[in-house]
Amino acid sequence: MSCCGFFGCFCVFTVLVQLFCGVFRFIYQQIIGPALYGSSVDFKKYGGWALVTGATDGIGKEYARSLAKRGLNIILVSRTLSKLETVAKEIEEQFNVQTMVIDVNFTSGLEIYDKIKEKIKGKEIGILINNVGMGTVAPDYFLAVPDRDQMIPDMVKCNALSIPMMCSIILPQMFERKRGLIINISSLSAIVPAGCLTVYAATKSFAHKFSEDLAMEYKKHGILVQSVVPGPVATNMTRLKKGTWMAPKADVFVESALKTVGIAPYTTGYYPHAILQLAAQWSKFLVPTYMSNMTLKTMENVRNRAIKKGIYTPFSQ
């Protein structure tokens, strides 16, 4: 066999091995692992308290409820005190755990982190859920987004800056105890084409990248860091009212995502979303222009429906 022939065979063999490993890893992390081991994770081993940001609605509220159901005391951090107190009361009465509420607006300045740091003194926080986030009323082209000059810094502070700042507060005590769990909620838009969601997708990309590298740094110190990259979930933020197979209700999504802890360093959290991710990434690899155009067209259709319903008005230059 010639050198060229040998090299060609080696390349084909390498690609096939990578494909096999990738498919096996996908099946194990998304289906087999969660099914076999996902329900046996002892979340209380990390510490007595879990802190959840963006905890009064949607995914954040369900993470708080699910962890309370598993016996953890919950610190709820969000913007509106009345909502925080309502959710805290529900959790205490239903799961017989302690709660604490901290009302801060993550689009504000760095002073909010001093408030959080002061409030949590003396609390053994073993789990941190960085869930807080904001989006736009509807997807749109960058220059057509209303109040763009205010939206950009607000979204960066809420979706991106909040994550390393909260880790900076909580990680030291985890490092000292040599155990802890940090879950950062990113988005599928971080890793697939996301035209008309430019700033949102970029901030979620930051969340995903930060999580991957922080996990690398602190795994040897007993600290798990997981990036969760969900697709559509029926929440107030997405304005999806009813859960479906592809867009589940928040409680269904969270229970599924928690079963991947310790199994997948990053996950969509819900296997239909994993299938969606796989299809999008393969399409991007095989037909990148078609994939980008298709996702852009989809976002344009969502935008146009929002305009027609009267819930969104784009900026007109």
PDB file of C-alpha atoms in Angstrom:
ATOM      1  CA  MET A   1       0.000   0.000   0.000  1.00  0.00           C
ATOM      2  CA  SER A   2       1.292   3.446  -0.908  1.00  0.00           C
ATOM      3  CA  CYS A   3       1.893   6.160   1.695  1.00  0.00           C
ATOM      4  CA  CYS A   4      -1.092   8.106   0.353  1.00  0.00           C
ATOM      5  CA  GLY A   5      -3.329   5.050   0.601  1.00  0.00           C
ATOM      6  CA  PHE A   6      -2.185   4.317   4.138  1.00  0.00           C
ATOM      7  CA  PHE A   7      -2.720   7.922   5.182  1.00  0.00           C
ATOM      8  CA  GLY A   8      -6.207   7.910   3.660  1.00  0.00           C
ATOM      9  CA  CYS A   9      -7.151   4.718   5.506  1.00  0.00           C
ATOM     10  CA  PHE A  10      -5.783   6.131   8.747  1.00  0.00           C
ATOM     11  CA  CYS A  11      -7.868   9.292   8.337  1.00  0.00           C
ATOM     12  CA  VAL A  12     -11.038   7.293   7.643  1.00  0.00           C
ATOM     13  CA  PHE A  13     -10.328   5.045  10.644  1.00  0.00           C
ATOM     14  CA  THR A  14      -9.787   8.095  12.898  1.00  0.00           C
ATOM     15  CA  VAL A  15     -13.046   9.693  11.793  1.00  0.00           C
ATOM     16  CA  LEU A  16     -14.960   6.439  12.355  1.00  0.00           C
ATOM     17  CA  VAL A  17     -13.497   6.046  15.859  1.00  0.00           C
ATOM     18  CA  GLN A  18     -14.417   9.629  16.701  1.00  0.00           C
ATOM     19  CA  LEU A  19     -17.941   9.116  15.385  1.00  0.00           C
ATOM     20  CA  PHE A  20     -18.346   5.904  17.387  1.00  0.00           C
ATOM     21  CA  CYS A  21     -17.047   7.510  20.590  1.00  0.00           C
ATOM     22  CA  GLY A  22     -19.225  10.568  20.037  1.00  0.00           C
ATOM     23  CA  VAL A  23     -22.371   8.496  19.477  1.00  0.00           C
ATOM     24  CA  PHE A  24     -21.630   6.288  22.488  1.00  0.00           C
ATOM     25  CA  ARG A  25     -20.925   9.312  24.695  1.00  0.00           C
ATOM     26  CA  PHE A  26     -24.171  10.937  23.524  1.00  0.00           C
ATOM     27  CA  ILE A  27     -26.236   7.822  24.257  1.00  0.00           C
ATOM     28  CA  TYR A  28     -24.609   7.293  27.666  1.00  0.00           C
ATOM     29  CA  GLN A  29     -24.802  10.908  28.870  1.00  0.00           C
ATOM     30  CA  GLN A  30     -28.308  11.572  27.608  1.00  0.00           C
ATOM     31  CA  ILE A  31     -30.084   8.232  28.050  1.00  0.00           C
ATOM     32  CA  ILE A  32     -28.238   5.346  29.728  1.00  0.00           C
ATOM     33  CA  GLY A  33     -26.397   7.250  32.489  1.00  0.00           C
ATOM     34  CA  PRO A  34     -29.376   9.321  33.691  1.00  0.00           C
ATOM     35  CA  ALA A  35     -31.652   6.265  33.554  1.00  0.00           C
ATOM     36  CA  LEU A  36     -29.267   4.069  35.584  1.00  0.00           C
ATOM     37  CA  TYR A  37     -27.721   6.526  38.021  1.00  0.00           C
ATOM     38  CA  GLY A  38     -29.558   9.839  37.746  1.00  0.00           C
ATOM     39  CA  SER A  39     -32.017   9.250  40.566  1.00  0.00           C
ATOM     40  CA  SER A  40     -29.330   8.128  43.039  1.00  0.00           C
ATOM     41  CA  VAL A  41     -27.372  11.404  43.301  1.00  0.00           C
ATOM     42  CA  ASP A  42     -27.192  12.612  46.919  1.00  0.00           C
ATOM     43  CA  PHE A  43     -27.330  16.393  46.560  1.00  0.00           C
ATOM     44  CA  LYS A  44     -27.163  16.929  50.320  1.00  0.00           C
ATOM     45  CA  LYS A  45     -23.564  15.684  50.349  1.00  0.00           C
ATOM     46  CA  TYR A  46     -22.457  19.019  48.895  1.00  0.00           C
ATOM     47  CA  GLY A  47     -23.806  21.080  51.808  1.00  0.00           C
ATOM     48  CA  GLY A  48     -26.933  22.102  53.642  1.00  0.00           C
ATOM     49  CA  TRP A  49     -27.966  25.033  51.448  1.00  0.00           C
ATOM     50  CA  ALA A  50     -28.540  25.628  47.738  1.00  0.00           C
ATOM     51  CA  LEU A  51     -28.577  29.137  46.268  1.00  0.00           C
ATOM     52  CA  VAL A  52     -30.656  29.741  43.147  1.00  0.00           C
ATOM     53  CA  THR A  53     -30.645  32.993  41.158  1.00  0.00           C
ATOM     54  CA  GLY A  54     -33.680  33.968  39.092  1.00  0.00           C
ATOM     55  CA  ALA A  55     -35.668  31.793  41.488  1.00  0.00           C
ATOM     56  CA  THR A  56     -39.231  33.101  41.296  1.00  0.00           C
ATOM     57  CA  ASP A  57     -40.277  31.768  37.887  1.00  0.00           C
ATOM     58  CA  GLY A  58     -39.625  29.052  35.345  1.00  0.00           C
ATOM     59  CA  ILE A  59     -36.461  26.978  35.439  1.00  0.00           C
ATOM     60  CA  GLY A  60     -34.999  28.737  38.484  1.00  0.00           C
ATOM     61  CA  LYS A  61     -38.109  28.207  40.592  1.00  0.00           C
ATOM     62  CA  GLU A  62     -38.218  24.530  39.644  1.00  0.00           C
ATOM     63  CA  TYR A  63     -34.535  24.036  40.526  1.00  0.00           C
ATOM     64  CA  ALA A  64     -35.325  25.541  43.940  1.00  0.00           C
ATOM     65  CA  ARG A  65     -38.348  23.276  44.405  1.00  0.00           C
ATOM     66  CA  SER A  66     -36.558  20.151  43.171  1.00  0.00           C
ATOM     67  CA  LEU A  67     -33.585  20.689  45.474  1.00  0.00           C
ATOM     68  CA  ALA A  68     -35.898  21.447  48.415  1.00  0.00           C
ATOM     69  CA  LYS A  69     -37.705  18.186  47.662  1.00  0.00           C
ATOM     70  CA  ARG A  70     -34.326  16.491  48.064  1.00  0.00           C
ATOM     71  CA  GLY A  71     -33.902  18.007  51.521  1.00  0.00           C
ATOM     72  CA  LEU A  72     -31.792  21.112  50.907  1.00  0.00           C
ATOM     73  CA  ASN A  73     -32.465  24.504  52.451  1.00  0.00           C
ATOM     74  CA  ILE A  74     -32.897  27.137  49.738  1.00  0.00           C
ATOM     75  CA  ILE A  75     -31.639  30.681  49.261  1.00  0.00           C
ATOM     76  CA  LEU A  76     -33.796  32.372  46.637  1.00  0.00           C
ATOM     77  CA  VAL A  77     -32.256  35.343  44.841  1.00  0.00           C
ATOM     78  CA  SER A  78     -34.280  37.447  42.433  1.00  0.00           C
ATOM     79  CA  ARG A  79     -35.576  40.948  41.774  1.00  0.00           C
ATOM     80  CA  THR A  80     -39.071  41.137  43.277  1.00  0.00           C
ATOM     81  CA  LEU A  81     -39.355  40.711  47.049  1.00  0.00           C
ATOM     82  CA  SER A  82     -43.079  39.874  47.031  1.00  0.00           C
ATOM     83  CA  LYS A  83     -42.564  37.038  44.552  1.00  0.00           C
ATOM     84  CA  LEU A  84     -39.563  35.765  46.513  1.00  0.00           C
ATOM     85  CA  GLU A  85     -41.584  35.659  49.728  1.00  0.00           C
ATOM     86  CA  THR A  86     -44.443  33.830  48.010  1.00  0.00           C
ATOM     87  CA  VAL A  87     -42.165  31.152  46.540  1.00  0.00           C
ATOM     88  CA  ALA A  88     -40.242  30.813  49.820  1.00  0.00           C
ATOM     89  CA  LYS A  89     -43.473  30.234  51.753  1.00  0.00           C
ATOM     90  CA  GLU A  90     -44.627  27.603  49.232  1.00  0.00           C
ATOM     91  CA  ILE A  91     -41.305  25.743  49.493  1.00  0.00           C
ATOM     92  CA  GLU A  92     -41.210  25.842  53.300  1.00  0.00           C
ATOM     93  CA  GLU A  93     -44.776  24.561  53.642  1.00  0.00           C
ATOM     94  CA  GLN A  94     -44.489  21.854  50.995  1.00  0.00           C
ATOM     95  CA  PHE A  95     -41.002  20.496  51.701  1.00  0.00           C
ATOM     96  CA  ASN A  96     -40.395  21.412  55.359  1.00  0.00           C
ATOM     97  CA  VAL A  97     -37.033  23.115  54.739  1.00  0.00           C
ATOM     98  CA  GLN A  98     -35.598  26.507  55.602  1.00  0.00           C
ATOM     99  CA  THR A  99     -35.496  29.333  53.077  1.00  0.00           C
ATOM    100  CA  MET A 100     -33.895  32.743  52.775  1.00  0.00           C
ATOM    101  CA  VAL A 101     -34.698  35.451  50.239  1.00  0.00           C
ATOM    102  CA  ILE A 102     -32.393  38.107  48.782  1.00  0.00           C
ATOM    103  CA  ASP A 103     -33.936  40.744  46.538  1.00  0.00           C
ATOM    104  CA  VAL A 104     -31.449  42.175  44.032  1.00  0.00           C
ATOM    105  CA  ASN A 105     -31.662  43.271  40.419  1.00  0.00           C
ATOM    106  CA  PHE A 106     -28.880  41.654  38.395  1.00  0.00           C
ATOM    107  CA  THR A 107     -28.951  44.494  35.867  1.00  0.00           C
ATOM    108  CA  SER A 108     -27.765  46.855  38.631  1.00  0.00           C
ATOM    109  CA  GLY A 109     -24.172  47.603  39.594  1.00  0.00           C
ATOM    110  CA  LEU A 110     -21.583  45.604  41.488  1.00  0.00           C
ATOM    111  CA  GLU A 111     -23.028  46.713  44.831  1.00  0.00           C
ATOM    112  CA  ILE A 112     -25.612  43.923  44.642  1.00  0.00           C
ATOM    113  CA  TYR A 113     -22.874  41.340  45.165  1.00  0.00           C
ATOM    114  CA  ASP A 114     -21.811  43.006  48.405  1.00  0.00           C
ATOM    115  CA  LYS A 115     -25.417  42.639  49.585  1.00  0.00           C
ATOM    116  CA  ILE A 116     -25.513  38.952  48.636  1.00  0.00           C
ATOM    117  CA  LYS A 117     -22.152  38.312  50.305  1.00  0.00           C
ATOM    118  CA  GLU A 118     -23.346  39.928  53.532  1.00  0.00           C
ATOM    119  CA  LYS A 119     -26.686  38.079  53.570  1.00  0.00           C
ATOM    120  CA  ILE A 120     -25.230  34.580  53.157  1.00  0.00           C
ATOM    121  CA  LYS A 121     -22.586  34.812  55.884  1.00  0.00           C
ATOM    122  CA  GLY A 122     -22.485  31.618  57.929  1.00  0.00           C
ATOM    123  CA  LYS A 123     -24.451  29.559  55.407  1.00  0.00           C
ATOM    124  CA  GLU A 124     -22.895  26.320  54.131  1.00  0.00           C
ATOM    125  CA  ILE A 125     -23.799  26.624  50.460  1.00  0.00           C
ATOM    126  CA  GLY A 126     -23.058  23.392  48.664  1.00  0.00           C
ATOM    127  CA  ILE A 127     -24.973  24.043  45.438  1.00  0.00           C
ATOM    128  CA  LEU A 128     -25.089  27.181  43.305  1.00  0.00           C
ATOM    129  CA  ILE A 129     -27.583  27.441  40.445  1.00  0.00           C
ATOM    130  CA  ASN A 130     -26.768  30.425  38.212  1.00  0.00           C
ATOM    131  CA  ASN A 131     -30.074  30.662  36.414  1.00  0.00           C
ATOM    132  CA  VAL A 132     -30.921  34.366  36.293  1.00  0.00           C
ATOM    133  CA  GLY A 133     -31.250  35.666  32.753  1.00  0.00           C
ATOM    134  CA  MET A 134     -33.099  38.029  30.475  1.00  0.00           C
ATOM    135  CA  GLY A 135     -34.039  38.012  26.834  1.00  0.00           C
ATOM    136  CA  THR A 136     -35.799  40.330  24.416  1.00  0.00           C
ATOM    137  CA  VAL A 137     -39.552  40.409  23.792  1.00  0.00           C
ATOM    138  CA  ALA A 138     -38.955  38.886  20.351  1.00  0.00           C
ATOM    139  CA  PRO A 139     -35.942  37.967  18.213  1.00  0.00           C
ATOM    140  CA  ASP A 140     -34.846  40.691  15.815  1.00  0.00           C
ATOM    141  CA  TYR A 141     -31.933  42.100  13.879  1.00  0.00           C
ATOM    142  CA  PHE A 142     -29.380  43.840  16.096  1.00  0.00           C
ATOM    143  CA  LEU A 143     -30.129  47.373  14.874  1.00  0.00           C
ATOM    144  CA  ALA A 144     -33.905  46.863  15.129  1.00  0.00           C
ATOM    145  CA  VAL A 145     -33.907  45.965  18.839  1.00  0.00           C
ATOM    146  CA  PRO A 146     -35.735  48.686  20.840  1.00  0.00           C
ATOM    147  CA  ASP A 147     -33.748  50.502  23.577  1.00  0.00           C
ATOM    148  CA  ARG A 148     -30.617  48.773  22.315  1.00  0.00           C
ATOM    149  CA  ASP A 149     -28.196  50.989  24.232  1.00  0.00           C
ATOM    150  CA  GLN A 150     -29.871  50.013  27.510  1.00  0.00           C
ATOM    151  CA  MET A 151     -30.568  46.405  26.560  1.00  0.00           C
ATOM    152  CA  ILE A 152     -26.923  45.577  25.797  1.00  0.00           C
ATOM    153  CA  PRO A 153     -25.380  46.430  29.189  1.00  0.00           C
ATOM    154  CA  ASP A 154     -28.407  45.047  31.055  1.00  0.00           C
ATOM    155  CA  MET A 155     -28.230  41.710  29.259  1.00  0.00           C
ATOM    156  CA  VAL A 156     -24.462  41.410  29.627  1.00  0.00           C
ATOM    157  CA  LYS A 157     -24.682  42.132  33.372  1.00  0.00           C
ATOM    158  CA  CYS A 158     -27.610  39.780  33.933  1.00  0.00           C
ATOM    159  CA  ASN A 159     -26.727  36.841  31.684  1.00  0.00           C
ATOM    160  CA  ALA A 160     -22.931  36.915  31.699  1.00  0.00           C
ATOM    161  CA  LEU A 161     -21.422  39.008  34.506  1.00  0.00           C
ATOM    162  CA  SER A 162     -23.674  37.464  37.167  1.00  0.00           C
ATOM    163  CA  ILE A 163     -22.143  34.015  36.702  1.00  0.00           C
ATOM    164  CA  PRO A 164     -18.456  34.684  37.492  1.00  0.00           C
ATOM    165  CA  MET A 165     -19.473  37.161  40.194  1.00  0.00           C
ATOM    166  CA  MET A 166     -21.671  34.599  41.974  1.00  0.00           C
ATOM    167  CA  CYS A 167     -18.954  31.964  41.578  1.00  0.00           C
ATOM    168  CA  SER A 168     -16.465  34.412  43.066  1.00  0.00           C
ATOM    169  CA  ILE A 169     -18.691  34.673  46.148  1.00  0.00           C
ATOM    170  CA  ILE A 170     -19.592  30.996  46.619  1.00  0.00           C
ATOM    171  CA  LEU A 171     -16.638  29.045  45.192  1.00  0.00           C
ATOM    172  CA  PRO A 172     -14.161  29.862  48.007  1.00  0.00           C
ATOM    173  CA  GLN A 173     -16.189  27.995  50.631  1.00  0.00           C
ATOM    174  CA  MET A 174     -16.643  25.056  48.266  1.00  0.00           C
ATOM    175  CA  PHE A 175     -12.896  25.030  47.659  1.00  0.00           C
ATOM    176  CA  GLU A 176     -12.240  25.022  51.404  1.00  0.00           C
ATOM    177  CA  ARG A 177     -14.572  22.030  51.968  1.00  0.00           C
ATOM    178  CA  LYS A 178     -13.356  20.238  48.803  1.00  0.00           C
ATOM    179  CA  ARG A 179     -16.892  19.674  47.561  1.00  0.00           C
ATOM    180  CA  GLY A 180     -19.553  21.621  45.736  1.00  0.00           C
ATOM    181  CA  LEU A 181     -21.818  21.759  42.697  1.00  0.00           C
ATOM    182  CA  ILE A 182     -22.257  24.726  40.374  1.00  0.00           C
ATOM    183  CA  ILE A 183     -24.858  24.585  37.595  1.00  0.00           C
ATOM    184  CA  ASN A 184     -24.806  27.428  35.071  1.00  0.00           C
ATOM    185  CA  ILE A 185     -27.839  27.770  32.815  1.00  0.00           C
ATOM    186  CA  SER A 186     -26.749  28.630  29.288  1.00  0.00           C
ATOM    187  CA  SER A 187     -28.823  28.045  26.143  1.00  0.00           C
ATOM    188  CA  LEU A 188     -28.794  25.952  23.000  1.00  0.00           C
ATOM    189  CA  SER A 189     -28.464  29.275  21.161  1.00  0.00           C
ATOM    190  CA  ALA A 190     -24.902  29.408  22.552  1.00  0.00           C
ATOM    191  CA  ILE A 191     -23.721  26.499  20.430  1.00  0.00           C
ATOM    192  CA  VAL A 192     -25.902  26.580  17.283  1.00  0.00           C
ATOM    193  CA  PRO A 193     -26.574  29.390  14.769  1.00  0.00           C
ATOM    194  CA  ALA A 194     -28.761  32.039  16.428  1.00  0.00           C
ATOM    195  CA  GLY A 195     -29.364  34.952  14.103  1.00  0.00           C
ATOM    196  CA  CYS A 196     -31.686  37.644  15.523  1.00  0.00           C
ATOM    197  CA  LEU A 197     -30.621  36.593  19.032  1.00  0.00           C
ATOM    198  CA  THR A 198     -27.145  38.061  18.705  1.00  0.00           C
ATOM    199  CA  VAL A 199     -26.542  39.587  22.141  1.00  0.00           C
ATOM    200  CA  TYR A 200     -28.531  36.943  24.018  1.00  0.00           C
ATOM    201  CA  ALA A 201     -26.721  34.070  22.309  1.00  0.00           C
ATOM    202  CA  ALA A 202     -23.330  35.719  22.882  1.00  0.00           C
ATOM    203  CA  THR A 203     -23.959  36.103  26.622  1.00  0.00           C
ATOM    204  CA  LYS A 204     -25.062  32.478  26.834  1.00  0.00           C
ATOM    205  CA  SER A 205     -21.942  31.479  24.923  1.00  0.00           C
ATOM    206  CA  PHE A 206     -19.918  33.185  27.642  1.00  0.00           C
ATOM    207  CA  ALA A 207     -21.809  31.207  30.297  1.00  0.00           C
ATOM    208  CA  HIS A 208     -21.055  27.933  28.510  1.00  0.00           C
ATOM    209  CA  LYS A 209     -17.359  28.639  27.917  1.00  0.00           C
ATOM    210  CA  PHE A 210     -16.838  29.908  31.466  1.00  0.00           C
ATOM    211  CA  SER A 211     -18.447  26.739  32.821  1.00  0.00           C
ATOM    212  CA  GLU A 212     -16.298  24.404  30.729  1.00  0.00           C
ATOM    213  CA  ASP A 213     -13.032  26.003  31.793  1.00  0.00           C
ATOM    214  CA  LEU A 214     -14.000  26.458  35.450  1.00  0.00           C
ATOM    215  CA  ALA A 215     -14.938  22.764  35.541  1.00  0.00           C
ATOM    216  CA  MET A 216     -11.480  21.913  34.224  1.00  0.00           C
ATOM    217  CA  GLU A 217      -9.786  23.989  36.924  1.00  0.00           C
ATOM    218  CA  TYR A 218     -11.702  22.753  39.964  1.00  0.00           C
ATOM    219  CA  LYS A 219     -12.668  19.150  39.222  1.00  0.00           C
ATOM    220  CA  LYS A 220      -9.575  17.910  41.084  1.00  0.00           C
ATOM    221  CA  HIS A 221     -10.753  19.859  44.138  1.00  0.00           C
ATOM    222  CA  GLY A 222     -14.051  17.961  44.365  1.00  0.00           C
ATOM    223  CA  ILE A 223     -16.160  20.666  42.729  1.00  0.00           C
ATOM    224  CA  LEU A 224     -18.476  19.856  39.838  1.00  0.00           C
ATOM    225  CA  VAL A 225     -19.338  22.606  37.372  1.00  0.00           C
ATOM    226  CA  GLN A 226     -22.036  21.815  34.826  1.00  0.00           C
ATOM    227  CA  SER A 227     -23.211  23.872  31.877  1.00  0.00           C
ATOM    228  CA  VAL A 228     -26.854  23.307  30.942  1.00  0.00           C
ATOM    229  CA  VAL A 229     -27.770  24.349  27.392  1.00  0.00           C
ATOM    230  CA  PRO A 230     -31.550  23.917  27.099  1.00  0.00           C
ATOM    231  CA  GLY A 231     -33.633  24.312  23.999  1.00  0.00           C
ATOM    232  CA  PRO A 232     -37.195  25.691  24.267  1.00  0.00           C
ATOM    233  CA  VAL A 233     -38.858  25.308  27.685  1.00  0.00           C
ATOM    234  CA  ALA A 234     -42.400  26.471  28.474  1.00  0.00           C
ATOM    235  CA  THR A 235     -41.773  29.459  30.787  1.00  0.00           C
ATOM    236  CA  ASN A 236     -42.828  33.091  31.090  1.00  0.00           C
ATOM    237  CA  MET A 237     -39.579  34.144  29.432  1.00  0.00           C
ATOM    238  CA  THR A 238     -40.201  32.075  26.287  1.00  0.00           C
ATOM    239  CA  ARG A 239     -43.933  32.912  26.315  1.00  0.00           C
ATOM    240  CA  LEU A 240     -44.738  29.270  25.651  1.00  0.00           C
ATOM    241  CA  LYS A 241     -47.872  28.464  27.612  1.00  0.00           C
ATOM    242  CA  LYS A 242     -48.231  24.694  27.336  1.00  0.00           C
ATOM    243  CA  GLY A 243     -45.571  22.033  27.635  1.00  0.00           C
ATOM    244  CA  THR A 244     -44.914  19.795  24.642  1.00  0.00           C
ATOM    245  CA  TRP A 245     -42.504  16.953  23.898  1.00  0.00           C
ATOM    246  CA  MET A 246     -39.977  19.395  22.422  1.00  0.00           C
ATOM    247  CA  ALA A 247     -40.755  22.324  24.756  1.00  0.00           C
ATOM    248  CA  PRO A 248     -41.450  20.750  28.166  1.00  0.00           C
ATOM    249  CA  LYS A 249     -42.742  22.502  31.246  1.00  0.00           C
ATOM    250  CA  ALA A 250     -40.031  23.752  33.582  1.00  0.00           C
ATOM    251  CA  ASP A 251     -40.590  21.055  36.229  1.00  0.00           C
ATOM    252  CA  VAL A 252     -40.230  18.268  33.658  1.00  0.00           C
ATOM    253  CA  PHE A 253     -37.073  19.854  32.272  1.00  0.00           C
ATOM    254  CA  VAL A 254     -35.423  20.370  35.669  1.00  0.00           C
ATOM    255  CA  GLU A 255     -36.083  16.836  36.897  1.00  0.00           C
ATOM    256  CA  SER A 256     -34.540  15.551  33.678  1.00  0.00           C
ATOM    257  CA  ALA A 257     -31.545  17.896  33.939  1.00  0.00           C
ATOM    258  CA  LEU A 258     -30.784  16.983  37.562  1.00  0.00           C
ATOM    259  CA  LYS A 259     -30.415  13.348  36.521  1.00  0.00           C
ATOM    260  CA  THR A 260     -27.385  14.308  34.404  1.00  0.00           C
ATOM    261  CA  VAL A 261     -25.395  15.744  37.348  1.00  0.00           C
ATOM    262  CA  GLY A 262     -22.122  13.855  37.711  1.00  0.00           C
ATOM    263  CA  ILE A 263     -22.695  12.149  34.363  1.00  0.00           C
ATOM    264  CA  ALA A 264     -22.462  14.955  31.801  1.00  0.00           C
ATOM    265  CA  PRO A 265     -20.158  17.977  32.269  1.00  0.00           C
ATOM    266  CA  TYR A 266     -22.400  19.830  29.882  1.00  0.00           C
ATOM    267  CA  THR A 267     -25.859  18.833  28.801  1.00  0.00           C
ATOM    268  CA  THR A 268     -29.028  20.034  27.147  1.00  0.00           C
ATOM    269  CA  GLY A 269     -30.708  18.546  30.215  1.00  0.00           C
ATOM    270  CA  TYR A 270     -33.477  16.940  28.195  1.00  0.00           C
ATOM    271  CA  TYR A 271     -32.899  14.300  25.532  1.00  0.00           C
ATOM    272  CA  PRO A 272     -35.217  15.750  22.822  1.00  0.00           C
ATOM    273  CA  HIS A 273     -33.121  18.927  23.080  1.00  0.00           C
ATOM    274  CA  ALA A 274     -30.003  16.788  22.698  1.00  0.00           C
ATOM    275  CA  ILE A 275     -31.446  15.395  19.476  1.00  0.00           C
ATOM    276  CA  LEU A 276     -32.203  18.956  18.334  1.00  0.00           C
ATOM    277  CA  GLN A 277     -28.624  19.980  19.146  1.00  0.00           C
ATOM    278  CA  LEU A 278     -27.185  16.988  17.282  1.00  0.00           C
ATOM    279  CA  ALA A 279     -29.302  17.704  14.197  1.00  0.00           C
ATOM    280  CA  ALA A 280     -28.372  21.406  14.248  1.00  0.00           C
ATOM    281  CA  GLN A 281     -24.651  20.776  14.639  1.00  0.00           C
ATOM    282  CA  TRP A 282     -24.532  18.125  11.916  1.00  0.00           C
ATOM    283  CA  SER A 283     -26.512  20.389   9.589  1.00  0.00           C
ATOM    284  CA  LYS A 284     -24.122  23.239  10.353  1.00  0.00           C
ATOM    285  CA  PHE A 285     -21.184  20.957   9.531  1.00  0.00           C
ATOM    286  CA  LEU A 286     -22.648  19.501   6.349  1.00  0.00           C
ATOM    287  CA  VAL A 287     -24.633  22.460   4.949  1.00  0.00           C
ATOM    288  CA  PRO A 288     -23.591  25.531   6.956  1.00  0.00           C
ATOM    289  CA  THR A 289     -25.184  28.156   4.721  1.00  0.00           C
ATOM    290  CA  TYR A 290     -28.514  26.339   4.592  1.00  0.00           C
ATOM    291  CA  MET A 291     -28.515  25.871   8.371  1.00  0.00           C
ATOM    292  CA  SER A 292     -27.787  29.540   9.061  1.00  0.00           C
ATOM    293  CA  ASN A 293     -30.449  30.686   6.593  1.00  0.00           C
ATOM    294  CA  MET A 294     -33.019  28.280   8.034  1.00  0.00           C
ATOM    295  CA  THR A 295     -32.500  29.393  11.649  1.00  0.00           C
ATOM    296  CA  LEU A 296     -32.565  33.045  10.594  1.00  0.00           C
ATOM    297  CA  LYS A 297     -35.821  32.480   8.731  1.00  0.00           C
ATOM    298  CA  THR A 298     -37.295  30.743  11.780  1.00  0.00           C
ATOM    299  CA  MET A 299     -36.406  33.694  14.015  1.00  0.00           C
ATOM    300  CA  GLU A 300     -37.840  36.132  11.477  1.00  0.00           C
ATOM    301  CA  ASN A 301     -41.128  34.209  11.543  1.00  0.00           C
ATOM    302  CA  VAL A 302     -41.239  34.383  15.354  1.00  0.00           C
ATOM    303  CA  ARG A 303     -40.531  38.130  15.154  1.00  0.00           C
ATOM    304  CA  ASN A 304     -43.280  38.691  12.591  1.00  0.00           C
ATOM    305  CA  ARG A 305     -45.842  36.774  14.651  1.00  0.00           C
ATOM    306  CA  ALA A 306     -44.992  38.884  17.715  1.00  0.00           C
ATOM    307  CA  ILE A 307     -45.461  42.076  15.689  1.00  0.00           C
ATOM    308  CA  LYS A 308     -48.785  40.826  14.308  1.00  0.00           C
ATOM    309  CA  LYS A 309     -50.017  40.001  17.824  1.00  0.00           C
ATOM    310  CA  GLY A 310     -49.095  43.494  18.970  1.00  0.00           C
ATOM    311  CA  ILE A 311     -46.666  42.362  21.660  1.00  0.00           C
ATOM    312  CA  TYR A 312     -43.542  43.672  19.931  1.00  0.00           C
ATOM    313  CA  THR A 313     -42.639  46.820  18.051  1.00  0.00           C
ATOM    314  CA  PRO A 314     -39.168  46.952  16.465  1.00  0.00           C
ATOM    315  CA  PHE A 315     -37.051  50.069  16.474  1.00  0.00           C
ATOM    316  CA  SER A 316     -37.462  51.996  13.239  1.00  0.00           C
ATOM    317  CA  GLN A 317     -34.436  53.956  12.018  1.00  0.00           C
TER     318      GLN A 317
END
